[in-house]
Tab-separated table of C-alpha atoms and ligand atoms in Angstrom:
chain	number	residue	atom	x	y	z
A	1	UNK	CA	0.000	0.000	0.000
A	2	UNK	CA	2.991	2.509	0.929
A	3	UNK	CA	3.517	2.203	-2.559
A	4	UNK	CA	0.808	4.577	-3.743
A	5	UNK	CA	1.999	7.437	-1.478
A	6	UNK	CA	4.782	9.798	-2.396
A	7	UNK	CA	5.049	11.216	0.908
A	8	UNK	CA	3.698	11.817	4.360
A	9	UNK	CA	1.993	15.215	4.548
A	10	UNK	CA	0.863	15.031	8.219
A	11	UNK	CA	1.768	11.771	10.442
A	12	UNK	CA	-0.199	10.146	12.832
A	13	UNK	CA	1.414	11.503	16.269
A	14	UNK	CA	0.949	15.329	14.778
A	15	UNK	CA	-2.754	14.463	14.033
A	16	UNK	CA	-3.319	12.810	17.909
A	17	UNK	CA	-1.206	15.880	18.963
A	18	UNK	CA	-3.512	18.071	17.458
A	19	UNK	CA	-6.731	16.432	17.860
A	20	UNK	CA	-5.953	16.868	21.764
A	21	UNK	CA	-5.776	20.635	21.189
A	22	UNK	CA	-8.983	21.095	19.415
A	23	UNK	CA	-10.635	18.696	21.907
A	24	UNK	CA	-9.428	21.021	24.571
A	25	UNK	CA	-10.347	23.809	22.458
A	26	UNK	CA	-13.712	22.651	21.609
A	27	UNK	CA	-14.726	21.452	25.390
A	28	UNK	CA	-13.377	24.892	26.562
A	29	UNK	CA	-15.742	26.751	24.113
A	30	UNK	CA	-18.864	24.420	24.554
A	31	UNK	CA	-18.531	24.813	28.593
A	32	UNK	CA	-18.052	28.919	28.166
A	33	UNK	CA	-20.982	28.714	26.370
A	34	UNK	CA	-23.106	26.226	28.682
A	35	UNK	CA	-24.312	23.720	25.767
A	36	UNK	CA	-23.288	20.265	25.220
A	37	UNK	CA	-22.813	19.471	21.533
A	38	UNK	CA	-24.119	15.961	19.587
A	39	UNK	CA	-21.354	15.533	17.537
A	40	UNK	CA	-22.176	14.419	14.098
A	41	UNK	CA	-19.576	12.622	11.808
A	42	UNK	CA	-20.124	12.781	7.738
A	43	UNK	CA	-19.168	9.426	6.948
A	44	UNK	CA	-17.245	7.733	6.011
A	45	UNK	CA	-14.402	10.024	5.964
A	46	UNK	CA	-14.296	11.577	9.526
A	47	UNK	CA	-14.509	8.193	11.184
A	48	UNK	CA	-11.098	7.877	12.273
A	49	UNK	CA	-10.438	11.404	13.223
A	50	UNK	CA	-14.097	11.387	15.297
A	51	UNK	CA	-12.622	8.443	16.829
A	52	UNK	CA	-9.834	10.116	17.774
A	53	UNK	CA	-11.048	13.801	18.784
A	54	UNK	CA	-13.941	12.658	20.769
A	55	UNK	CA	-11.380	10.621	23.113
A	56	UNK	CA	-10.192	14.622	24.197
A	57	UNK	CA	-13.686	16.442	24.701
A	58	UNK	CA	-14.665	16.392	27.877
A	59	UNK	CA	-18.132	17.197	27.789
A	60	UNK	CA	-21.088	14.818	27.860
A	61	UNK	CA	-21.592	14.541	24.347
A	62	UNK	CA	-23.341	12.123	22.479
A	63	UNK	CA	-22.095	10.965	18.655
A	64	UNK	CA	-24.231	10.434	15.563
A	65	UNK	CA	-23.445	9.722	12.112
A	66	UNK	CA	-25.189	11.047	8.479
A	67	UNK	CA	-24.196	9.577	5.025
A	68	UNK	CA	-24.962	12.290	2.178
A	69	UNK	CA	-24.078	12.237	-1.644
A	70	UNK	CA	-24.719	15.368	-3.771
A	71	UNK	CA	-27.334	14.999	-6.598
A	72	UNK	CA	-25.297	15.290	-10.156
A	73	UNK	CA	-25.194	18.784	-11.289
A	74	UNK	CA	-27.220	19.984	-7.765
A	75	UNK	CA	-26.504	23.401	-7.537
A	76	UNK	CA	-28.930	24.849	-4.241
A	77	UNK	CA	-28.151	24.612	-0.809
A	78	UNK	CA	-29.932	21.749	0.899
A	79	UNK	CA	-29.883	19.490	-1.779
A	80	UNK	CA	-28.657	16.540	-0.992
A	81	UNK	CA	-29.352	13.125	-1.087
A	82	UNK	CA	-29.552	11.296	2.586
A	83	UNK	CA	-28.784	7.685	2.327
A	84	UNK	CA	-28.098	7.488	6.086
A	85	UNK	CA	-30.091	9.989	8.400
A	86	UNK	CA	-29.571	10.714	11.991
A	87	UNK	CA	-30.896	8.287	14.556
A	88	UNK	CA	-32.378	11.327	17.202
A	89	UNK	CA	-33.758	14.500	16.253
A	90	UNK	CA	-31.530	17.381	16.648
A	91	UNK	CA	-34.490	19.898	16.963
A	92	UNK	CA	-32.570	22.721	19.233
A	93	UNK	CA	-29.727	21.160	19.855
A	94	UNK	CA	-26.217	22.816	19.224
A	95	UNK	CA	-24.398	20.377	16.500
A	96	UNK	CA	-20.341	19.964	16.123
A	97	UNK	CA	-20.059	18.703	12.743
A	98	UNK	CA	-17.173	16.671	11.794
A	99	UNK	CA	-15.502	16.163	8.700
A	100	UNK	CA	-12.455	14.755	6.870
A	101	UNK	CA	-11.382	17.836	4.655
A	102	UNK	CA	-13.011	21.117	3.347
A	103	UNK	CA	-12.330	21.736	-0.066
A	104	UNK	CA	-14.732	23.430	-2.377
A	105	UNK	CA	-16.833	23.998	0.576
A	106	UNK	CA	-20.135	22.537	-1.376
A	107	UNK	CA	-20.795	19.533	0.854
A	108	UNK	CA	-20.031	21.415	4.568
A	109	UNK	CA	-22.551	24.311	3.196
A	110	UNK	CA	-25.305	22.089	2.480
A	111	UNK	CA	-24.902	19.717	5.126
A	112	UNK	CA	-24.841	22.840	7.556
A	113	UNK	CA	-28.389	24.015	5.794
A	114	UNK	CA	-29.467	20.648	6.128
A	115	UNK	CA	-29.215	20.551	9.602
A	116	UNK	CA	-30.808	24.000	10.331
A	117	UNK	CA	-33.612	22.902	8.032
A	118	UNK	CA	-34.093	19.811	10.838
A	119	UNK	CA	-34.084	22.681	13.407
A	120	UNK	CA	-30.354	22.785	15.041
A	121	UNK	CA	-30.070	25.828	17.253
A	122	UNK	CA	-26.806	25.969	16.330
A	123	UNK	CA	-24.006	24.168	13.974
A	124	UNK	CA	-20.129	24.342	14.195
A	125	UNK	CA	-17.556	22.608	12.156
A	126	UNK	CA	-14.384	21.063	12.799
A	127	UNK	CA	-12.159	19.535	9.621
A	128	UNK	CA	-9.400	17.855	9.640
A	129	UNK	CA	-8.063	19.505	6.815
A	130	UNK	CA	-8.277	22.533	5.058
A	131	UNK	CA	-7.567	23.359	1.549
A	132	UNK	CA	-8.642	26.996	1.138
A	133	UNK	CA	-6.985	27.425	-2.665
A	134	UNK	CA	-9.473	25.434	-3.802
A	135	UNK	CA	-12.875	26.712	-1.910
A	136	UNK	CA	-15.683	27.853	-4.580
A	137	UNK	CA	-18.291	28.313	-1.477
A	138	UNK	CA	-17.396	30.823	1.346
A	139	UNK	CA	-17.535	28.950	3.989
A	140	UNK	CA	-14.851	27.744	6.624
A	141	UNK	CA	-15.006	25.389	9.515
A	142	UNK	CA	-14.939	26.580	12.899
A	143	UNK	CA	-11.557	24.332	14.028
A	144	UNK	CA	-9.138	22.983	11.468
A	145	UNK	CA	-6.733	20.565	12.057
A	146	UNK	CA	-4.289	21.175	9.376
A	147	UNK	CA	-4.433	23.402	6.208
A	148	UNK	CA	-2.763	22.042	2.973
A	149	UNK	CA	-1.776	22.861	-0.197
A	150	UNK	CA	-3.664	21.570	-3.337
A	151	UNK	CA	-2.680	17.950	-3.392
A	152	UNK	CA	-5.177	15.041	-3.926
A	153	UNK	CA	-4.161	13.286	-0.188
A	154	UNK	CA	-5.145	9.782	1.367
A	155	UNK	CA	-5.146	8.351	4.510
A	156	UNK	CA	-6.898	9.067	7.895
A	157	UNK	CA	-10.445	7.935	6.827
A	158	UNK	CA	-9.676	9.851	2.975
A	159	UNK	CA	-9.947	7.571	-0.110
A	160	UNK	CA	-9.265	7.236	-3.184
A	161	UNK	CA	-11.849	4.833	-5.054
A	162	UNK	CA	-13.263	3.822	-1.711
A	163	UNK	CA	-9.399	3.032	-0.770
A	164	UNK	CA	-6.127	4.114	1.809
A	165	UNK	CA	-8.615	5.161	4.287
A	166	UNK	CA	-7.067	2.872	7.007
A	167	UNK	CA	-3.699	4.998	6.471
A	168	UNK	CA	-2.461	5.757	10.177
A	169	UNK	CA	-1.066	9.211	8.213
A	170	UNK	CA	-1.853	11.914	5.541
A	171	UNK	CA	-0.034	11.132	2.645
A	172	UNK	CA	-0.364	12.540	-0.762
A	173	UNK	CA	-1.152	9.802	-3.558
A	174	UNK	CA	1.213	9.304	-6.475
A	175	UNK	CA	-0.192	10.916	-9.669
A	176	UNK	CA	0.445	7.702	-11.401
A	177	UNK	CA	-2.505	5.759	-9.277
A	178	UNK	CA	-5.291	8.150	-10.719
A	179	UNK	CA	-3.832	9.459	-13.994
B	201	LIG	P1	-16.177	19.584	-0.902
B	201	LIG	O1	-17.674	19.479	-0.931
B	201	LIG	O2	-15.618	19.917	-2.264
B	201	LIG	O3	-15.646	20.487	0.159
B	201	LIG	O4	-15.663	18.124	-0.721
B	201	LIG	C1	-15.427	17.532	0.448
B	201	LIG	C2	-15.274	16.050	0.206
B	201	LIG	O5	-14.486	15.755	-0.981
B	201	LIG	C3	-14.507	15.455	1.341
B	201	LIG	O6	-15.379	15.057	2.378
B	201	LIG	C4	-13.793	14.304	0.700
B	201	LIG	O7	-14.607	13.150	0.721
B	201	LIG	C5	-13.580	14.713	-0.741
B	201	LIG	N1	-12.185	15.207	-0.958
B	201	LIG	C6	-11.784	16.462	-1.200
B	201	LIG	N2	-10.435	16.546	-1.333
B	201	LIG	C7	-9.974	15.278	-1.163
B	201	LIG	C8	-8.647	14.707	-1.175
B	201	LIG	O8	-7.603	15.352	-1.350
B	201	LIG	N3	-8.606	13.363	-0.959
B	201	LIG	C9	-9.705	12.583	-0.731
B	201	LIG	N4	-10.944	13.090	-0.713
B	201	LIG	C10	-11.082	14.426	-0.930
């Protein structure tokens, strides 16, 4: 599998390193503002990293998971396809939404309208990853891991073809695997 991967962007102990900071981060936030979030993990990307941050917010939170695909060519906000939907209702309930990477932004924005539509009182994101040079939506999570330059990566619950998700590491793939 190393193979595929031309190098190690981020490595597993910087990831745990820095999931305990946004944990910290997060639970210090949450507890200055007197809610407890249900944190709610797009999968199947942020699986390993909401394994991983969870373990350092200490709040009572409760975890959920939401599987959406974008309809070809859908262009409004909202418009997504569910083909795994929430198990509770998160009618008033302040929502830390979880994701692998942001990158042109489309999926976080209507995933965020999505949940307001169910009647969230309030929805934060934390990423990852960030690759701002190639956002087309304005919108930016609330706690990012790590921002990166434009490379297609793998690794750390991100595939390629379904694939390299059970990387311990970020690691960018070698052009010649997709090309
Ligand atoms: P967005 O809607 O364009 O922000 O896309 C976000 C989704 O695209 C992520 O949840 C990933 O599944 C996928 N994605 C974007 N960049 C990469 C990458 O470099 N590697 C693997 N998946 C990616």
């Amino acid at each position: 599998m190393i193979d595929v991967i031309d190098r190690i962007l981020v490595s597993e102990e910087e990831i745990v390193r820095r999931s305990k900071e946004l944990g910290k981060q997060i639970s210090e936030d949450y507890r200055k503002k007197g809610t407890t979030p249900i944190v709610i993990g797009l999968l199947k990307g942020s699986v390993p990293f909401l394994a991983e941050i969870m373990k350092h917010i200490d709040l009572d939170i409760e975890i959920d998971f939401m599987d959406v695909s974008s309809y070809d060519g859908a262009e409004s906000v909202g418009d997504v396809k569910i083909n795994k939907d929430l198990d509770k209702s998160v009618k008033g309930e302040s929502i830390l939404l979880v994701e692998d990477i942001v990158d042109t932004g489309r999926t976080l924005k209507e995933v965020r309208q999505l949940l307001f539509n169910k009647g969230a009182a309030d929805v934060k994101i934390v990423s990852l990853l960030d690759k701002p040079d190639r956002r087309v939506i304005e919108i930016n999570a609330d706690y990012v891991g790590f921002e990166i330059p434009n490379e297609f990566v793998v690794g750390y619950g991100l595939d390629y073809n379904q694939k390299y998700r059970n990387l311990p590491y970020i690691g960018v793939l070698k052009p010649s695997v997709y090309e």
